[in-house]
Coordinates of C-alpha atoms in Angstrom, one line a residue:
X1 CA -77.8 -34.2 -59.9
X2 CA -74.6 -36.1 -58.7
X3 CA -71.1 -35.8 -60.1
X4 CA -71.4 -39.3 -61.5
X5 CA -74.6 -38.5 -63.2
X6 CA -72.9 -35.5 -64.8
X7 CA -70.2 -37.8 -66.2
X8 CA -67.4 -36.7 -63.8
X9 CA -65.6 -39.3 -61.7
X10 CA -65.4 -38.6 -58.0
X11 CA -62.0 -37.7 -56.4
X12 CA -60.5 -38.9 -53.2
X13 CA -59.7 -36.3 -50.5
X14 CA -56.0 -36.8 -51.1
X15 CA -56.5 -36.2 -54.8
X16 CA -58.7 -33.2 -54.2
X17 CA -56.1 -31.6 -51.8
X18 CA -53.3 -32.4 -54.2
X19 CA -55.3 -30.7 -57.0
X20 CA -55.8 -27.6 -54.8
X21 CA -52.1 -27.6 -53.7
X22 CA -51.1 -27.7 -57.4
X23 CA -53.4 -24.9 -58.3
X24 CA -52.3 -22.8 -55.3
X25 CA -48.6 -23.4 -56.0
X26 CA -49.0 -21.7 -59.4
X27 CA -50.1 -18.5 -57.7
X28 CA -47.4 -15.8 -57.8
X29 CA -45.4 -14.4 -54.8
X30 CA -47.4 -11.9 -52.9
X31 CA -46.6 -9.0 -50.6
X32 CA -49.3 -8.6 -47.9
X33 CA -49.7 -6.0 -45.1
X34 CA -51.6 -6.9 -42.0
X35 CA -51.8 -7.0 -38.2
X36 CA -50.5 -10.0 -36.2
X37 CA -53.1 -11.9 -34.3
X38 CA -53.0 -15.1 -32.3
X39 CA -49.2 -15.4 -32.4
X40 CA -47.8 -18.7 -31.3
X41 CA -44.1 -19.4 -31.4
X42 CA -41.4 -20.0 -31.9
X43 CA -42.3 -23.6 -31.4
X44 CA -40.1 -25.2 -28.7
X45 CA -39.2 -28.2 -30.9
X46 CA -39.2 -26.9 -34.4
X47 CA -38.6 -23.1 -34.0
X48 CA -41.4 -22.3 -36.5
X49 CA -43.9 -19.4 -35.9
X50 CA -47.6 -19.7 -36.4
X51 CA -50.1 -16.8 -36.4
X52 CA -52.7 -15.0 -38.4
X53 CA -52.6 -11.6 -40.1
X54 CA -55.8 -9.6 -40.4
X55 CA -57.3 -6.3 -41.5
X56 CA -60.7 -4.9 -41.2
X57 CA -62.2 -7.3 -43.7
X58 CA -60.4 -10.7 -43.5
X59 CA -57.7 -12.8 -42.0
X60 CA -55.4 -15.6 -43.1
X61 CA -53.2 -18.2 -41.5
X62 CA -49.4 -17.5 -41.7
X63 CA -46.4 -19.8 -41.2
X64 CA -42.9 -18.5 -40.7
X65 CA -40.3 -21.2 -40.8
X66 CA -37.4 -21.2 -38.3
X67 CA -34.8 -19.9 -40.8
X68 CA -36.9 -16.9 -41.8
X69 CA -37.8 -16.2 -38.1
X70 CA -34.1 -16.0 -37.2
X71 CA -33.5 -13.3 -39.8
X72 CA -36.3 -10.9 -38.8
X73 CA -34.3 -8.9 -36.2
X74 CA -37.4 -8.2 -34.1
X75 CA -39.9 -10.1 -32.0
X76 CA -43.4 -10.8 -33.4
X77 CA -46.3 -10.1 -31.1
X78 CA -50.1 -9.6 -31.3
X79 CA -51.1 -6.2 -32.7
X80 CA -47.8 -5.6 -34.5
X81 CA -48.2 -4.3 -38.1
X82 CA -46.1 -6.4 -40.5
X83 CA -45.4 -6.7 -44.2
X84 CA -45.1 -10.3 -45.4
X85 CA -43.6 -11.5 -48.6
X86 CA -44.4 -15.1 -49.6
X87 CA -46.8 -17.6 -51.3
X88 CA -49.9 -19.5 -50.4
X89 CA -49.6 -23.2 -49.8
X90 CA -52.0 -26.1 -48.9
X91 CA -51.1 -28.5 -46.1
X92 CA -51.9 -32.0 -47.3
X93 CA -52.7 -33.5 -43.9
X94 CA -55.4 -31.0 -43.1
X95 CA -56.1 -29.3 -46.5
X96 CA -55.6 -26.0 -44.7
X97 CA -54.6 -23.0 -46.8
X98 CA -51.8 -21.0 -45.3
X99 CA -49.5 -18.2 -46.3
X100 CA -45.8 -19.2 -46.0
X101 CA -43.8 -16.0 -45.4
X102 CA -40.3 -16.0 -46.8
X103 CA -39.6 -12.5 -45.5
X104 CA -41.2 -10.6 -42.6
X105 CA -40.7 -6.8 -42.1
X106 CA -42.2 -4.5 -39.5
X107 CA -44.6 -1.9 -40.9
X108 CA -45.8 1.4 -39.4
X109 CA -45.1 1.4 -35.7
X110 CA -43.5 -2.0 -36.1
X111 CA -40.9 -0.6 -38.4
X112 CA -40.2 2.1 -35.9
X113 CA -39.8 -0.5 -33.1
X114 CA -37.4 -2.4 -35.3
X115 CA -35.3 0.6 -35.9
X116 CA -35.3 1.5 -32.2
X117 CA -34.3 -2.1 -31.3
X118 CA -31.4 -2.0 -33.8
X119 CA -30.2 1.3 -32.4
X120 CA -30.5 -0.1 -28.8
X121 CA -28.4 -3.1 -29.7
X122 CA -25.7 -1.0 -31.3
X123 CA -25.5 1.4 -28.3
X124 CA -25.5 -1.6 -26.0
X125 CA -22.5 -3.0 -27.8
X126 CA -20.7 0.3 -27.4
X127 CA -21.2 0.1 -23.6
X128 CA -23.5 3.1 -23.2
X129 CA -26.0 0.9 -21.2
X130 CA -23.5 -0.9 -19.0
X131 CA -24.2 -0.6 -15.3
X132 CA -20.6 0.3 -14.6
X133 CA -20.9 3.4 -16.8
X134 CA -23.9 4.8 -14.9
X135 CA -23.3 7.6 -12.5
X136 CA -24.3 7.5 -8.9
X137 CA -27.5 9.5 -8.1
X138 CA -27.3 11.1 -4.6
X139 CA -29.9 9.8 -2.1
X140 CA -30.7 13.3 -1.2
X141 CA -30.4 16.0 -3.9
X142 CA -30.4 19.5 -2.5
X143 CA -30.6 21.0 -6.1
X144 CA -32.2 19.5 -9.2
X145 CA -32.7 20.7 -12.7
X146 CA -35.9 19.6 -14.6
X147 CA -35.6 19.3 -18.4
X148 CA -39.1 19.2 -20.0
X149 CA -41.7 21.1 -21.9
X150 CA -42.7 24.4 -20.3
X151 CA -46.2 24.3 -21.8
X152 CA -47.4 21.1 -20.1
X153 CA -48.5 20.3 -16.6
X154 CA -45.5 18.1 -16.0
X155 CA -43.3 20.8 -14.5
X156 CA -46.0 21.8 -12.1
X157 CA -46.5 18.2 -11.0
X158 CA -42.7 17.9 -10.3
X159 CA -42.7 21.2 -8.4
X160 CA -45.7 20.2 -6.2
X161 CA -44.1 16.8 -5.6
X162 CA -40.8 18.3 -4.5
X163 CA -42.5 21.0 -2.4
X164 CA -44.6 18.3 -0.7
X165 CA -41.8 15.8 0.0
X166 CA -39.0 18.1 0.8
X167 CA -39.2 21.9 0.5
X168 CA -35.5 22.2 1.0
X169 CA -34.8 21.0 -2.5
X170 CA -34.0 23.9 -5.0
X171 CA -35.5 23.5 -8.5
X172 CA -34.2 24.9 -11.8
X173 CA -36.1 24.4 -15.1
X174 CA -34.7 24.2 -18.6
X175 CA -37.3 24.1 -21.3
X176 CA -37.3 21.9 -24.4
X177 CA -39.6 20.3 -26.9
X178 CA -40.6 16.7 -26.0
X179 CA -42.3 15.8 -29.3
X180 CA -41.8 16.2 -33.0
X181 CA -38.9 16.1 -35.4
X182 CA -37.1 19.1 -33.8
X183 CA -37.4 17.7 -30.2
X184 CA -34.1 15.8 -30.1
X185 CA -32.0 18.8 -30.9
X186 CA -33.7 20.9 -28.2
X187 CA -33.3 18.1 -25.6
X188 CA -29.6 17.9 -26.3
X189 CA -29.2 21.7 -25.9
X190 CA -31.4 21.6 -22.7
X191 CA -29.2 18.8 -21.2
X192 CA -26.0 20.8 -21.9
X193 CA -27.6 24.0 -20.3
X194 CA -28.8 22.0 -17.3
X195 CA -25.4 20.4 -16.8
X196 CA -23.7 23.8 -16.9
X197 CA -25.6 24.8 -13.7
X198 CA -24.0 21.8 -11.8
X199 CA -27.1 20.5 -10.1
X200 CA -27.0 17.2 -8.1
X201 CA -29.2 15.5 -10.7
X202 CA -31.1 16.3 -13.9
X203 CA -34.8 15.1 -14.4
X204 CA -35.6 14.4 -18.0
X205 CA -39.4 14.0 -17.9
X206 CA -42.5 13.9 -20.1
X207 CA -46.1 13.1 -19.4
X208 CA -46.5 9.9 -21.5
X209 CA -47.8 9.5 -25.1
X210 CA -47.9 7.1 -27.9
X211 CA -44.9 5.2 -29.2
X212 CA -44.6 7.6 -32.1
X213 CA -44.9 10.6 -29.7
X214 CA -41.9 9.3 -27.7
X215 CA -39.6 8.7 -30.7
X216 CA -37.6 11.8 -29.7
X217 CA -36.4 9.9 -26.6
X218 CA -35.3 7.1 -28.9
X219 CA -33.0 9.4 -30.8
X220 CA -29.3 8.5 -31.0
X221 CA -28.1 12.1 -30.3
X222 CA -30.2 12.3 -27.2
X223 CA -28.9 8.9 -26.0
X224 CA -25.3 10.0 -26.5
X225 CA -25.9 13.4 -24.8
X226 CA -27.3 11.6 -21.7
X227 CA -24.3 9.2 -21.6
X228 CA -21.9 12.1 -21.9
X229 CA -23.6 14.4 -19.4
X230 CA -21.4 15.1 -16.4
X231 CA -24.4 15.2 -14.1
X232 CA -26.6 12.1 -13.3
X233 CA -29.7 11.9 -15.4
X234 CA -33.0 10.5 -14.1
X235 CA -35.7 9.8 -16.8
X236 CA -39.4 9.7 -16.2
X237 CA -41.0 9.5 -19.6
X238 CA -44.4 8.4 -18.3
X239 CA -45.1 5.4 -20.7
X240 CA -45.0 2.3 -18.6
X241 CA -45.4 -0.4 -21.4
X242 CA -42.4 0.9 -23.4
X243 CA -38.8 1.6 -22.4
X244 CA -37.1 4.2 -24.5
X245 CA -33.4 4.3 -25.3
X246 CA -33.1 7.4 -23.2
X247 CA -34.4 5.2 -20.2
X248 CA -31.8 2.6 -21.0
X249 CA -28.9 5.0 -21.1
X250 CA -30.0 7.1 -18.2
X251 CA -28.5 6.7 -14.8
X252 CA -31.9 5.9 -13.3
X253 CA -35.2 5.2 -15.0
X254 CA -38.6 5.6 -13.3
X255 CA -42.1 5.3 -14.8
X256 CA -43.5 8.9 -14.3
X257 CA -42.3 12.5 -13.7
X258 CA -43.7 12.3 -10.2
X259 CA -41.8 9.1 -9.5
X260 CA -38.6 10.8 -10.8
X261 CA -39.1 13.7 -8.4
X262 CA -39.7 11.4 -5.5
X263 CA -36.6 9.3 -6.3
X264 CA -34.3 12.3 -5.9
X265 CA -36.0 13.9 -2.9
X266 CA -36.8 11.6 0.0
X267 CA -39.6 12.9 2.2
X268 CA -38.5 15.4 4.9
X269 CA -40.0 13.1 7.5
X270 CA -37.9 10.2 6.2
X271 CA -34.8 12.5 6.2
X272 CA -35.5 13.5 9.8
X273 CA -36.1 9.8 10.8
X274 CA -32.9 8.8 9.0
X275 CA -31.0 11.6 10.7
X276 CA -32.3 10.5 14.1
X277 CA -31.4 6.9 13.3
X278 CA -28.0 7.8 12.1
X279 CA -27.6 10.0 15.2
X280 CA -28.4 7.0 17.4
X281 CA -26.1 4.7 15.3
X282 CA -23.4 7.3 15.5
X283 CA -23.8 7.6 19.3
X284 CA -23.8 3.8 19.7
X285 CA -20.8 3.6 17.4
X286 CA -18.9 6.3 19.3
X287 CA -19.8 4.6 22.6
X288 CA -18.6 1.3 21.3
X289 CA -15.5 2.9 19.9
X290 CA -14.8 4.7 23.2
X291 CA -15.4 1.5 25.1
X292 CA -12.9 -0.4 22.9
X293 CA -10.4 2.5 23.3
X294 CA -11.0 2.6 27.0
X295 CA -10.3 -1.1 27.3
X296 CA -7.2 -0.7 25.2
X297 CA -6.0 2.2 27.4
X298 CA -6.8 0.3 30.6
X299 CA -5.0 -2.8 29.3
X300 CA -2.0 -0.6 28.3
X301 CA -2.1 1.1 31.7
X302 CA -2.0 -2.3 33.4
X303 CA 0.9 -3.4 31.3
X304 CA 2.7 -0.1 31.9
X305 CA 1.9 -0.3 35.6
X306 CA 3.3 -3.8 35.8
X307 CA 6.4 -2.7 33.9
X308 CA 6.9 0.4 36.1
X309 CA 6.4 -1.7 39.2
X310 CA 9.0 -4.2 38.0
X311 CA 11.4 -1.4 37.0
X312 CA 10.9 0.3 40.4
X313 CA 11.4 -2.9 42.2
X314 CA 14.6 -3.6 40.3
X315 CA 15.9 0.0 41.0
X316 CA 14.9 -0.4 44.6
X317 CA 16.9 -3.6 45.0
X318 CA 19.9 -1.9 43.3
X319 CA 19.6 1.1 45.5
X320 CA 19.3 -1.1 48.6
X321 CA 22.4 -3.0 47.5
X322 CA 24.2 0.3 47.1
X323 CA 23.0 1.7 50.4
X324 CA 24.1 -1.5 52.2
X325 CA 27.7 -1.0 51.2
X326 CA 30.1 -0.2 54.2
X327 CA 31.6 2.8 52.4
X328 CA 28.2 4.5 52.7
X329 CA 27.0 3.2 56.1
X330 CA 30.5 3.8 57.7
X331 CA 32.7 6.1 55.6
X332 CA 35.7 5.3 57.9
X333 CA 35.3 1.6 57.5
X334 CA 37.9 1.4 54.6
X335 CA 40.4 3.3 56.7
X336 CA 39.8 1.0 59.6
X337 CA 40.1 -2.0 57.3
X338 CA 43.4 -0.7 55.9
X339 CA 44.6 0.0 59.4
X340 CA 43.8 -3.5 60.5
X341 CA 45.5 -4.9 57.4
X342 CA 48.6 -2.8 58.1
X343 CA 48.6 -4.0 61.7
X344 CA 48.3 -7.6 60.7
X345 CA 51.1 -7.1 58.1
X346 CA 53.4 -5.4 60.6
X347 CA 52.7 -8.2 63.1
X348 CA 53.5 -10.8 60.5
X349 CA 56.6 -8.8 59.6
X350 CA 57.8 -8.6 63.2
X351 CA 57.2 -12.3 63.6
X352 CA 58.9 -13.2 60.4
X353 CA 62.0 -10.9 60.7
X354 CA 63.8 -12.9 63.5
X355 CA 63.2 -16.1 61.6
X356 CA 64.5 -14.5 58.4
X357 CA 67.5 -13.1 60.2
X358 CA 68.2 -16.4 61.9
X359 CA 68.0 -18.2 58.6
X360 CA 70.1 -15.5 57.0
X361 CA 72.7 -15.7 59.8
X362 CA 72.9 -19.4 59.4
X363 CA 73.5 -18.9 55.7
X364 CA 76.1 -16.3 56.4
X365 CA 77.9 -18.6 58.9
X366 CA 77.9 -21.4 56.3
X367 CA 79.2 -19.0 53.6
X368 CA 81.8 -17.6 56.0
X369 CA 83.0 -21.1 56.9
X370 CA 83.2 -22.0 53.3
X371 CA 85.0 -18.8 52.5
X372 CA 87.4 -19.4 55.4
X373 CA 88.1 -22.8 54.1
X374 CA 88.3 -21.8 50.5
X375 CA 90.2 -18.5 51.0
X376 CA 93.6 -19.8 51.8
X377 CA 93.4 -22.2 48.9
X378 CA 92.3 -19.5 46.6
X379 CA 95.0 -17.0 47.8
X380 CA 98.1 -19.3 47.8
X381 CA 98.9 -19.1 44.1
X382 CA 98.2 -15.3 43.9
X383 CA 100.3 -14.7 47.0
X384 CA 103.2 -16.6 45.5
X385 CA 102.8 -14.7 42.2
X386 CA 102.6 -11.4 44.1
X387 CA 105.7 -12.1 46.1
X388 CA 107.6 -13.0 43.0
X389 CA 106.4 -9.9 41.1
X390 CA 107.1 -7.8 44.2
X391 CA 110.6 -9.0 44.3
X392 CA 111.1 -8.3 40.7
X393 CA 109.5 -4.8 41.1
X394 CA 111.7 -4.1 44.1
X395 CA 114.7 -5.0 42.1
X396 CA 113.7 -2.6 39.4
X397 CA 112.5 0.1 41.7
X398 CA 114.5 3.4 41.8
X399 CA 113.8 3.6 45.5
X400 CA 116.1 0.6 46.0
X401 CA 118.8 2.5 44.2
X402 CA 118.1 5.6 46.4
X403 CA 118.4 3.4 49.4
X404 CA 121.9 2.6 48.4
X405 CA 122.9 6.3 48.6
X406 CA 121.7 7.7 45.3
X407 CA 119.4 10.8 44.8
X408 CA 117.0 12.1 42.2
X409 CA 117.1 15.8 41.3
X410 CA 114.1 17.6 39.7
X411 CA 114.1 21.2 38.4
X412 CA 111.5 23.7 39.2
X413 CA 109.1 22.2 36.6
X414 CA 109.4 18.8 38.2
X415 CA 111.4 17.3 35.5
X416 CA 114.1 14.8 36.4
X417 CA 117.5 16.4 35.8
X418 CA 119.6 13.9 33.9
X419 CA 122.3 16.3 32.7
X420 CA 124.0 19.1 34.7
X421 CA 124.1 21.1 31.6
X422 CA 120.3 21.5 31.9
X423 CA 120.8 23.6 35.1
X424 CA 122.3 27.0 35.6
X425 CA 123.6 28.7 38.7
X426 CA 120.8 30.0 40.8
X427 CA 118.2 27.3 39.6
X428 CA 116.2 25.7 42.4
X429 CA 116.1 21.9 42.5
X430 CA 114.5 19.4 44.7
X431 CA 116.4 16.3 45.7
X432 CA 114.7 13.0 46.6
X433 CA 116.8 10.7 48.8
X434 CA 116.3 7.2 49.9
X435 CA 114.7 8.6 52.9
X436 CA 113.3 12.1 52.6
X437 CA 114.0 15.1 50.3
X438 CA 115.3 18.6 50.4
X439 CA 115.5 21.7 48.2
X440 CA 118.7 23.4 47.0
X441 CA 120.0 26.2 44.8
X442 CA 122.5 25.5 42.1
X443 CA 125.7 27.4 42.7
X444 CA 127.6 25.9 39.8
X445 CA 127.5 23.0 37.4
X446 CA 130.3 20.8 36.0
X447 CA 130.1 18.6 32.9
X448 CA 130.4 14.8 33.2
X449 CA 134.0 13.6 33.1
X450 CA 135.1 12.1 29.8
X451 CA 135.3 8.4 29.7
X452 CA 138.7 6.6 29.7

């Protein structure tokens, strides 16, 4: 029987979808757990995410709008267990029922991955994963320390690998737990013990496992112990799909324990080949260096030789100039030269003397003539004066008086006797006459007659 026959009017598709949408909108907010399947997104244009969540019995379509997706803090992917909070809704254009999630959280392993991602971001912000903070791992490690569980086969694999590749490598082993709640503390202690032995590198290894089994390598304490370790740390956790925080912080990360051992111990054949290659390179480098140095020495020798030749040539010219001097070739040459100069000087003197005397004689004659002419003129006045003064002197001279018959008497002391009283009988006197003198002895004295 049709709907019309039953007394109910038919609905349009739009009305039917709107009726369903209204009914669904009245449903309460639900919290649903499930596994992500068929993930698509974020959409390149809108940023929305579309996928389905399922369990063993059913599946439903899920929409996560762009704003909600930005707040998740982790990446959705197929197989991830999630916990969705939201409401059902009907899309008018297709009438499709979808669950619109207003909150998306990781569940189970997904929650663990979210926690690990948050810790990784925090440690990255602190700089523990910077390449500049990573220590250099030597190409050839002569001594390594392996940190792993002593109960597994990992340590034997590492020993066999090192013995096969390079038996010269010394191996120390520090045991720890690599799974379980107590594992992080044992790993931290093992790293400290291994570092105290001062190996070239530490191998932190494990033989794989599930994500939950590897959570001890996502521990913050283990990460900080690796970052603070004074010895380079190489990790080989053995779980290729996942990278643990220990791998991120380590100085080198490889996929397996065997690869970790191979990375720190190159094959002995490779070492020998590298040594031969380096020996050849060293020999070529030394040959090139010696050739360059030889060229420099030869160039310097040429420069020095040219300089020495130039200096010797200059000294030779100076010595030849000195040797060419007459004082060295003929030591008597200066004497001969001086003798010749003296002879020439004497000859010039002999030749010049008559001329000088002749000129001097002519000068003397001229002077004599002038003196003969000037002498009488110059002497007339003095002669007249002299005659006059001589006359006056003659008139005053006592000699003139003596010439007239007077005499001068002197006692024995030579004093002129002016008074007869100054003499006594027996005194000797000398008498000066106008012409000549004589000595006499006083026999008697008489006083001068009295004046009239």
